[in-house]
mmCIF file of C-alpha atoms in Angstrom:
data_model
loop_
_atom_site.group_PDB
_atom_site.id
_atom_site.type_symbol
_atom_site.label_atom_id
_atom_site.label_comp_id
_atom_site.label_asym_id
_atom_site.label_seq_id
_atom_site.Cartn_x
_atom_site.Cartn_y
_atom_site.Cartn_z
ATOM 1 C CA UNK D 976 31.139 32.429 -13.679
ATOM 2 C CA UNK D 977 28.120 34.175 -12.131
ATOM 3 C CA UNK D 978 25.010 32.120 -12.569
ATOM 4 C CA UNK D 979 23.047 34.936 -14.600
ATOM 5 C CA UNK D 980 26.049 35.662 -17.328
ATOM 6 C CA UNK D 981 25.975 31.241 -17.797
ATOM 7 C CA UNK D 982 24.529 30.043 -21.367
ATOM 8 C CA UNK D 983 20.515 29.527 -21.331
ATOM 9 C CA UNK D 984 20.791 25.546 -21.578
ATOM 10 C CA UNK D 985 23.049 25.426 -18.674
ATOM 11 C CA UNK D 986 20.673 27.696 -16.635
ATOM 12 C CA UNK D 987 17.990 25.419 -17.681
ATOM 13 C CA UNK D 988 19.986 21.998 -16.439
ATOM 14 C CA UNK D 989 21.148 23.500 -13.399
ATOM 15 C CA UNK D 990 17.762 24.321 -12.419
ATOM 16 C CA UNK D 991 16.435 20.824 -13.873
ATOM 17 C CA UNK D 992 18.426 19.274 -11.631
ATOM 18 C CA UNK D 993 17.850 21.081 -8.187
ATOM 19 C CA UNK D 994 14.302 20.862 -8.822
ATOM 20 C CA UNK D 995 14.754 16.691 -9.024
ATOM 21 C CA UNK D 996 17.029 17.175 -5.880
ATOM 22 C CA UNK D 997 14.119 19.228 -4.369
ATOM 23 C CA UNK D 998 11.529 16.639 -5.127
ATOM 24 C CA UNK D 999 13.555 13.669 -3.902
ATOM 25 C CA UNK D 1000 14.246 15.268 -0.769
ATOM 26 C CA UNK D 1001 10.224 16.024 -0.274
ATOM 27 C CA UNK D 1002 9.436 12.728 -1.445
ATOM 28 C CA UNK D 1003 11.778 10.686 0.706
ATOM 29 C CA UNK D 1004 11.418 12.550 3.970
ATOM 30 C CA UNK D 1005 13.967 13.914 6.452
ATOM 31 C CA UNK D 1006 14.146 10.836 8.393
ATOM 32 C CA UNK D 1007 14.371 8.191 5.498
ATOM 33 C CA UNK D 1008 18.407 7.220 6.366
ATOM 34 C CA UNK D 1009 17.757 7.136 10.319
ATOM 35 C CA UNK D 1010 18.057 3.941 11.895
ATOM 36 C CA UNK D 1011 15.559 1.163 12.237
ATOM 37 C CA UNK D 1012 12.587 2.207 14.724
ATOM 38 C CA UNK D 1013 12.698 -0.731 16.977
ATOM 39 C CA UNK D 1014 9.068 -1.408 16.606
ATOM 40 C CA UNK D 1015 10.044 -2.794 13.296
ATOM 41 C CA UNK D 1016 10.730 -6.439 12.876
ATOM 42 C CA UNK D 1017 13.969 -8.171 12.722
ATOM 43 C CA UNK D 1018 15.478 -7.252 9.693
ATOM 44 C CA UNK D 1019 16.010 -10.634 7.164
ATOM 45 C CA UNK D 1020 19.343 -11.183 5.904
ATOM 46 C CA UNK D 1021 20.302 -9.117 2.728
ATOM 47 C CA UNK D 1022 20.139 -11.436 -0.225
ATOM 48 C CA UNK D 1023 20.098 -9.717 -3.712
ATOM 49 C CA UNK D 1024 16.662 -10.262 -5.409
ATOM 50 C CA UNK D 1025 16.279 -12.368 -8.688
ATOM 51 C CA UNK D 1026 15.807 -10.688 -11.380
ATOM 52 C CA UNK D 1027 11.983 -11.796 -11.639
ATOM 53 C CA UNK D 1028 11.538 -9.578 -8.096
ATOM 54 C CA UNK D 1029 11.504 -6.238 -9.817
ATOM 55 C CA UNK D 1030 14.318 -5.128 -7.295
ATOM 56 C CA UNK D 1031 14.764 -1.754 -9.670
ATOM 57 C CA UNK D 1032 10.893 -0.673 -8.977
ATOM 58 C CA UNK D 1033 12.133 0.264 -5.294
ATOM 59 C CA UNK D 1034 15.035 2.179 -5.779
ATOM 60 C CA UNK D 1035 15.853 5.459 -7.395
ATOM 61 C CA UNK D 1036 15.618 7.457 -9.461
ATOM 62 C CA UNK D 1037 12.551 5.028 -10.146
ATOM 63 C CA UNK D 1038 10.543 5.803 -7.006
ATOM 64 C CA UNK D 1039 10.625 9.601 -7.384
ATOM 65 C CA UNK D 1040 9.431 8.890 -10.900
ATOM 66 C CA UNK D 1041 6.367 6.983 -9.500
ATOM 67 C CA UNK D 1042 5.844 9.736 -6.905
ATOM 68 C CA UNK D 1043 5.054 12.342 -9.405
ATOM 69 C CA UNK D 1044 3.027 9.615 -11.844
ATOM 70 C CA UNK D 1045 0.813 8.888 -8.541
ATOM 71 C CA UNK D 1046 0.662 12.102 -7.044
ATOM 72 C CA UNK D 1047 -0.003 14.100 -10.871
ATOM 73 C CA UNK D 1048 -2.133 11.232 -12.351
ATOM 74 C CA UNK D 1049 -2.994 8.368 -10.516
ATOM 75 C CA UNK D 1050 -4.464 9.958 -7.575
ATOM 76 C CA UNK D 1051 -6.254 13.070 -9.574
ATOM 77 C CA UNK D 1052 -7.620 10.393 -11.957
ATOM 78 C CA UNK D 1053 -9.140 8.300 -8.982
ATOM 79 C CA UNK D 1054 -10.317 11.422 -7.324
ATOM 80 C CA UNK D 1055 -12.109 12.553 -10.824
ATOM 81 C CA UNK D 1056 -14.030 9.323 -11.718
ATOM 82 C CA UNK D 1057 -15.083 8.357 -8.160
ATOM 83 C CA UNK D 1058 -14.351 10.723 -5.461
ATOM 84 C CA UNK D 1059 -14.069 8.117 -3.082
ATOM 85 C CA UNK D 1060 -15.265 8.544 0.728
ATOM 86 C CA UNK D 1061 -12.601 7.227 3.056
ATOM 87 C CA UNK D 1062 -13.115 6.245 6.564
ATOM 88 C CA UNK D 1063 -10.590 5.773 8.909
ATOM 89 C CA UNK D 1064 -7.514 6.952 7.429
ATOM 90 C CA UNK D 1065 -6.079 7.748 11.122
ATOM 91 C CA UNK D 1066 -5.254 4.094 11.045
ATOM 92 C CA UNK D 1067 -2.580 4.520 8.479
ATOM 93 C CA UNK D 1068 -1.328 7.926 9.047
ATOM 94 C CA UNK D 1069 0.832 7.284 12.128
ATOM 95 C CA UNK D 1070 1.693 3.328 11.367
ATOM 96 C CA UNK D 1071 4.491 2.423 14.135
ATOM 97 C CA UNK D 1072 5.885 -0.418 11.790
ATOM 98 C CA UNK D 1073 4.982 -1.875 8.526
ATOM 99 C CA UNK D 1074 1.827 -3.158 7.877
ATOM 100 C CA UNK D 1075 -0.322 -5.648 5.481
ATOM 101 C CA UNK D 1076 -3.738 -3.903 3.933
ATOM 102 C CA UNK D 1077 -5.704 -6.415 3.238
ATOM 103 C CA UNK D 1078 -8.574 -5.791 1.458
ATOM 104 C CA UNK D 1079 -11.432 -7.214 -0.391
ATOM 105 C CA UNK D 1080 -10.941 -7.811 -4.111
ATOM 106 C CA UNK D 1081 -13.914 -7.181 -6.650
ATOM 107 C CA UNK D 1082 -12.056 -5.071 -9.574
ATOM 108 C CA UNK D 1083 -8.797 -3.902 -11.290
ATOM 109 C CA UNK D 1084 -9.616 -0.177 -9.743
ATOM 110 C CA UNK D 1085 -8.833 -1.808 -6.121
ATOM 111 C CA UNK D 1086 -5.616 -1.217 -6.200
ATOM 112 C CA UNK D 1087 -5.546 2.278 -6.850
ATOM 113 C CA UNK D 1088 -8.197 2.861 -4.411
ATOM 114 C CA UNK D 1089 -6.501 1.390 -1.751
ATOM 115 C CA UNK D 1090 -3.324 3.645 -2.631
ATOM 116 C CA UNK D 1091 -5.567 6.414 -2.799
ATOM 117 C CA UNK D 1092 -6.544 5.403 0.786
ATOM 118 C CA UNK D 1093 -3.082 5.978 2.148
ATOM 119 C CA UNK D 1094 -1.387 8.929 3.728
ATOM 120 C CA UNK D 1095 1.416 10.286 1.230
ATOM 121 C CA UNK D 1096 4.235 8.680 3.756
ATOM 122 C CA UNK D 1097 2.193 5.290 3.991
ATOM 123 C CA UNK D 1098 1.718 4.809 -0.058
ATOM 124 C CA UNK D 1099 5.351 6.174 -0.554
ATOM 125 C CA UNK D 1100 6.472 3.290 1.288
ATOM 126 C CA UNK D 1101 3.836 0.648 0.052
ATOM 127 C CA UNK D 1102 4.447 -2.438 -2.375
ATOM 128 C CA UNK D 1103 1.655 -4.297 -3.696
ATOM 129 C CA UNK D 1104 1.349 -8.239 -4.504
ATOM 130 C CA UNK D 1105 -0.232 -8.518 -8.214
ATOM 131 C CA UNK D 1106 -0.748 -11.863 -9.457
ATOM 132 C CA UNK D 1107 2.168 -13.499 -11.433
ATOM 133 C CA UNK D 1108 0.084 -15.570 -13.647
ATOM 134 C CA UNK D 1109 -1.814 -12.537 -14.449
ATOM 135 C CA UNK D 1110 0.258 -9.501 -14.869
ATOM 136 C CA UNK D 1111 3.730 -10.932 -15.239
ATOM 137 C CA UNK D 1112 2.890 -13.255 -18.109
ATOM 138 C CA UNK D 1113 4.422 -10.256 -20.659
ATOM 139 C CA UNK D 1114 7.250 -8.676 -19.300
ATOM 140 C CA UNK D 1115 6.023 -5.187 -20.957
ATOM 141 C CA UNK D 1116 2.981 -5.062 -19.239
ATOM 142 C CA UNK D 1117 4.611 -6.002 -15.511
ATOM 143 C CA UNK D 1118 7.050 -3.615 -15.968
ATOM 144 C CA UNK D 1119 4.703 -0.968 -16.760
ATOM 145 C CA UNK D 1120 2.558 -1.917 -13.472
ATOM 146 C CA UNK D 1121 5.348 -1.862 -11.327
ATOM 147 C CA UNK D 1122 6.573 1.564 -12.201
ATOM 148 C CA UNK D 1123 3.046 2.695 -11.710
ATOM 149 C CA UNK D 1124 2.095 0.898 -8.762
ATOM 150 C CA UNK D 1125 5.228 -0.322 -6.961
ATOM 151 C CA UNK D 1126 3.762 -4.198 -7.722
ATOM 152 C CA UNK D 1127 5.947 -7.367 -7.377
ATOM 153 C CA UNK D 1128 4.819 -10.967 -8.653
ATOM 154 C CA UNK D 1129 2.875 -12.829 -6.008
ATOM 155 C CA UNK D 1130 1.739 -16.667 -6.619
ATOM 156 C CA UNK D 1131 -1.808 -17.231 -6.321
ATOM 157 C CA UNK D 1132 -1.169 -21.092 -6.806
ATOM 158 C CA UNK D 1133 2.293 -21.808 -4.532
ATOM 159 C CA UNK D 1134 0.602 -21.651 -1.110
ATOM 160 C CA UNK D 1135 1.558 -20.167 1.634
ATOM 161 C CA UNK D 1136 5.158 -20.675 1.376
ATOM 162 C CA UNK D 1137 5.180 -19.234 -2.008
ATOM 163 C CA UNK D 1138 3.489 -16.150 -0.885
ATOM 164 C CA UNK D 1139 6.014 -15.734 2.123
ATOM 165 C CA UNK D 1140 8.826 -15.822 -0.529
ATOM 166 C CA UNK D 1141 9.057 -12.186 -1.217
ATOM 167 C CA UNK D 1142 6.590 -10.843 0.923
ATOM 168 C CA UNK D 1143 8.381 -11.676 4.194
ATOM 169 C CA UNK D 1144 11.890 -10.074 3.000
ATOM 170 C CA UNK D 1145 9.876 -6.942 1.972
ATOM 171 C CA UNK D 1146 7.967 -6.222 5.164
ATOM 172 C CA UNK D 1147 11.286 -6.997 7.298
ATOM 173 C CA UNK D 1148 12.580 -4.218 5.241
ATOM 174 C CA UNK D 1149 10.226 -1.928 6.245
ATOM 175 C CA UNK D 1150 7.688 -1.918 3.477
ATOM 176 C CA UNK D 1151 4.172 -2.036 3.672
ATOM 177 C CA UNK D 1152 2.355 -4.688 1.633
ATOM 178 C CA UNK D 1153 -1.098 -4.325 -0.039
ATOM 179 C CA UNK D 1154 -2.617 -7.764 -0.404
ATOM 180 C CA UNK D 1155 -5.970 -9.499 -1.579
ATOM 181 C CA UNK D 1156 -6.768 -12.481 0.284
ATOM 182 C CA UNK D 1157 -9.240 -14.033 -2.086
ATOM 183 C CA UNK D 1158 -6.676 -14.418 -4.270
ATOM 184 C CA UNK D 1159 -8.365 -13.215 -7.387
ATOM 185 C CA UNK D 1160 -11.519 -10.556 -8.196
ATOM 186 C CA UNK D 1161 -14.564 -11.455 -6.946
ATOM 187 C CA UNK D 1162 -17.223 -12.589 -9.832
ATOM 188 C CA UNK D 1163 -20.023 -10.898 -8.286
ATOM 189 C CA UNK D 1164 -18.782 -8.174 -6.267
ATOM 190 C CA UNK D 1165 -19.422 -10.273 -2.660
ATOM 191 C CA UNK D 1166 -16.499 -11.056 -0.526
ATOM 192 C CA UNK D 1167 -15.252 -14.045 -1.364
ATOM 193 C CA UNK D 1168 -13.531 -16.895 0.837
ATOM 194 C CA UNK D 1169 -9.866 -15.361 2.416
ATOM 195 C CA UNK D 1170 -6.894 -17.982 1.628
ATOM 196 C CA UNK D 1171 -4.497 -18.457 4.632
ATOM 197 C CA UNK D 1172 -1.998 -16.651 3.404
ATOM 198 C CA UNK D 1173 -2.697 -13.591 4.936
ATOM 199 C CA UNK D 1174 -2.636 -15.378 8.518
ATOM 200 C CA UNK D 1175 0.267 -17.137 8.110
ATOM 201 C CA UNK D 1176 2.406 -13.980 6.550
ATOM 202 C CA UNK D 1177 1.209 -11.984 9.786
ATOM 203 C CA UNK D 1178 2.307 -14.840 12.258
ATOM 204 C CA UNK D 1179 5.582 -15.554 10.272
ATOM 205 C CA UNK D 1180 6.946 -11.983 10.043
ATOM 206 C CA UNK D 1181 4.874 -10.688 13.066
ATOM 207 C CA UNK D 1182 3.309 -7.603 11.100
ATOM 208 C CA UNK D 1183 -0.465 -6.251 12.096
ATOM 209 C CA UNK D 1184 -2.739 -6.519 9.666
ATOM 210 C CA UNK D 1185 -5.174 -3.627 8.550
ATOM 211 C CA UNK D 1186 -8.406 -4.747 7.100
ATOM 212 C CA UNK D 1187 -9.892 -2.363 4.508
ATOM 213 C CA UNK D 1188 -13.345 -2.723 2.473
ATOM 214 C CA UNK D 1189 -13.881 -0.982 -0.942
ATOM 215 C CA UNK D 1190 -17.263 -0.798 -1.527
ATOM 216 C CA UNK D 1191 -18.655 0.271 -5.235
ATOM 217 C CA UNK D 1192 -15.530 -0.629 -7.040
ATOM 218 C CA UNK D 1193 -17.317 -3.728 -8.820
ATOM 219 C CA UNK D 1194 -20.000 -1.196 -10.419
ATOM 220 C CA UNK D 1195 -17.137 1.290 -11.176
ATOM 221 C CA UNK D 1196 -15.214 -1.581 -13.081
ATOM 222 C CA UNK D 1197 -16.056 -5.269 -12.954
ATOM 223 C CA UNK D 1198 -14.595 -8.556 -14.371
ATOM 224 C CA UNK D 1199 -14.323 -8.190 -18.250
ATOM 225 C CA UNK D 1200 -14.351 -4.331 -18.235
ATOM 226 C CA UNK D 1201 -11.613 -2.542 -19.643
ATOM 227 C CA UNK D 1202 -12.191 1.269 -18.950
ATOM 228 C CA UNK D 1203 -13.666 2.525 -15.282
ATOM 229 C CA UNK D 1204 -16.755 4.500 -15.139
ATOM 230 C CA UNK D 1205 -17.731 6.876 -12.701
ATOM 231 C CA UNK D 1206 -19.504 5.814 -9.720
ATOM 232 C CA UNK D 1207 -19.982 5.877 -5.861
ATOM 233 C CA UNK D 1208 -16.984 4.153 -3.864
ATOM 234 C CA UNK D 1209 -16.202 4.011 0.066
ATOM 235 C CA UNK D 1210 -13.250 2.979 1.323
ATOM 236 C CA UNK D 1211 -13.536 1.878 5.262
ATOM 237 C CA UNK D 1212 -10.426 1.153 7.144
ATOM 238 C CA UNK D 1213 -10.159 -0.875 10.443
ATOM 239 C CA UNK D 1214 -7.807 -0.703 13.311
ATOM 240 C CA UNK D 1215 -4.807 -2.827 13.006
ATOM 241 C CA UNK D 1216 -4.978 -6.734 13.972
ATOM 242 C CA UNK D 1217 -2.467 -8.785 15.603
ATOM 243 C CA UNK D 1218 -3.014 -12.706 16.026
ATOM 244 C CA UNK D 1219 -3.862 -13.600 19.458
ATOM 245 C CA UNK D 1220 -1.397 -15.937 21.634
ATOM 246 C CA UNK D 1221 -2.184 -19.625 20.350
ATOM 247 C CA UNK D 1222 -4.725 -18.449 17.586
ATOM 248 C CA UNK D 1223 -3.567 -20.391 14.568
ATOM 249 C CA UNK D 1224 -3.032 -19.253 10.901
ATOM 250 C CA UNK D 1225 -6.539 -20.141 9.881
ATOM 251 C CA UNK D 1226 -8.080 -18.928 12.617
ATOM 252 C CA UNK D 1227 -6.774 -15.046 12.283
ATOM 253 C CA UNK D 1228 -7.438 -15.135 8.418
ATOM 254 C CA UNK D 1229 -11.269 -16.514 9.757
ATOM 255 C CA UNK D 1230 -11.118 -13.339 11.697
ATOM 256 C CA UNK D 1231 -9.618 -10.763 9.393
ATOM 257 C CA UNK D 1232 -11.809 -12.032 6.949
ATOM 258 C CA UNK D 1233 -14.755 -11.315 9.243
ATOM 259 C CA UNK D 1234 -13.528 -8.116 9.852
ATOM 260 C CA UNK D 1235 -13.803 -6.746 6.500
ATOM 261 C CA UNK D 1236 -17.178 -8.398 6.037
ATOM 262 C CA UNK D 1237 -18.208 -6.442 8.753
ATOM 263 C CA UNK D 1238 -17.039 -3.337 7.649
ATOM 264 C CA UNK D 1239 -19.243 -3.355 4.779
ATOM 265 C CA UNK D 1240 -21.952 -2.537 6.458
ATOM 266 C CA UNK D 1241 -23.770 0.924 6.638
ATOM 267 C CA UNK D 1242 -23.439 1.875 9.880
ATOM 268 C CA UNK D 1243 -19.984 2.771 11.467
ATOM 269 C CA UNK D 1244 -18.451 -0.613 13.392
ATOM 270 C CA UNK D 1245 -16.991 0.665 16.789
ATOM 271 C CA UNK D 1246 -15.321 -2.912 17.185
ATOM 272 C CA UNK D 1247 -13.535 -2.736 13.757
ATOM 273 C CA UNK D 1248 -12.931 0.604 13.065
ATOM 274 C CA UNK D 1249 -12.293 1.704 16.943
ATOM 275 C CA UNK D 1250 -14.051 4.232 19.084
ATOM 276 C CA UNK D 1251 -13.751 7.831 19.022
ATOM 277 C CA UNK D 1252 -11.257 7.829 21.611
ATOM 278 C CA UNK D 1253 -8.864 5.352 19.570
ATOM 279 C CA UNK D 1254 -9.710 6.998 16.694
ATOM 280 C CA UNK D 1255 -8.308 10.144 17.992
ATOM 281 C CA UNK D 1256 -5.251 8.606 19.696
ATOM 282 C CA UNK D 1257 -4.552 7.107 16.565
ATOM 283 C CA UNK D 1258 -4.419 10.493 14.318
ATOM 284 C CA UNK D 1259 -1.795 12.088 16.677
ATOM 285 C CA UNK D 1260 1.760 12.360 15.664
ATOM 286 C CA UNK D 1261 3.602 9.295 17.231
ATOM 287 C CA UNK D 1262 7.041 10.119 18.837
ATOM 288 C CA UNK D 1263 9.863 7.971 17.053
ATOM 289 C CA UNK D 1264 12.277 5.890 18.911
ATOM 290 C CA UNK D 1265 15.166 4.034 17.564
ATOM 291 C CA UNK D 1266 17.131 1.371 18.263
ATOM 292 C CA UNK D 1267 20.528 1.089 18.321
ATOM 293 C CA UNK D 1268 21.181 -0.478 14.608
#
């Protein structure tokens, strides 16, 4: 039967199916099912995630639904409210391997600002560590947040081992991770001491840490404020950091904290943000090479 002779409802259903297929193809990218790049960490054993891990939020069709939600709602709302100034996006434009995005934390707006600062490709492969004792006390709230932001429960009280429980498997599977090393929102907007989990996670998985500093989010949505207000926001992204040979977990964590604090300065910080030549090289499209497996 010719397409134009089909019933209207059948034609509409066919168009909807093709449109959804097109969206999924564009969102997933043409290299999605290719072999793992050789620069990725060794893939961990395949272990079915526990129900509380919210693995459903990281599979289709949920991923395509979230892509539409973020592109049509979250990103435009963030742009309209605060029009964030982003510096250093070149460091996340062509990531050679999964990364930990470590940012200061002073507001509930921080997560959307970090995601806004990433490229579409990086954002699509990014999960957010959300406090299990805050966001997941109520299952409905936890599921809604996971749908919008791709979060997973992250223990703030379980120490480094608790933090590694889900994070290391996600990193080894190719996901980027948004982590707020302070553990909770700052009460006054100033950067608090970082917990050693970020350093331990970086050393155990061999994952680089990208320092980020968010300025202005505390004024936009401080603690105990339910709705954001317009304000001026700046997000600075530093070049990826890796632990030096023989550098301990706490020493590396302290170095990441120093980098985030340094990014808060008014002037550009070449030692953290990179020189112009380093930023130019980082913005060049990378040549993908894949291993045998």
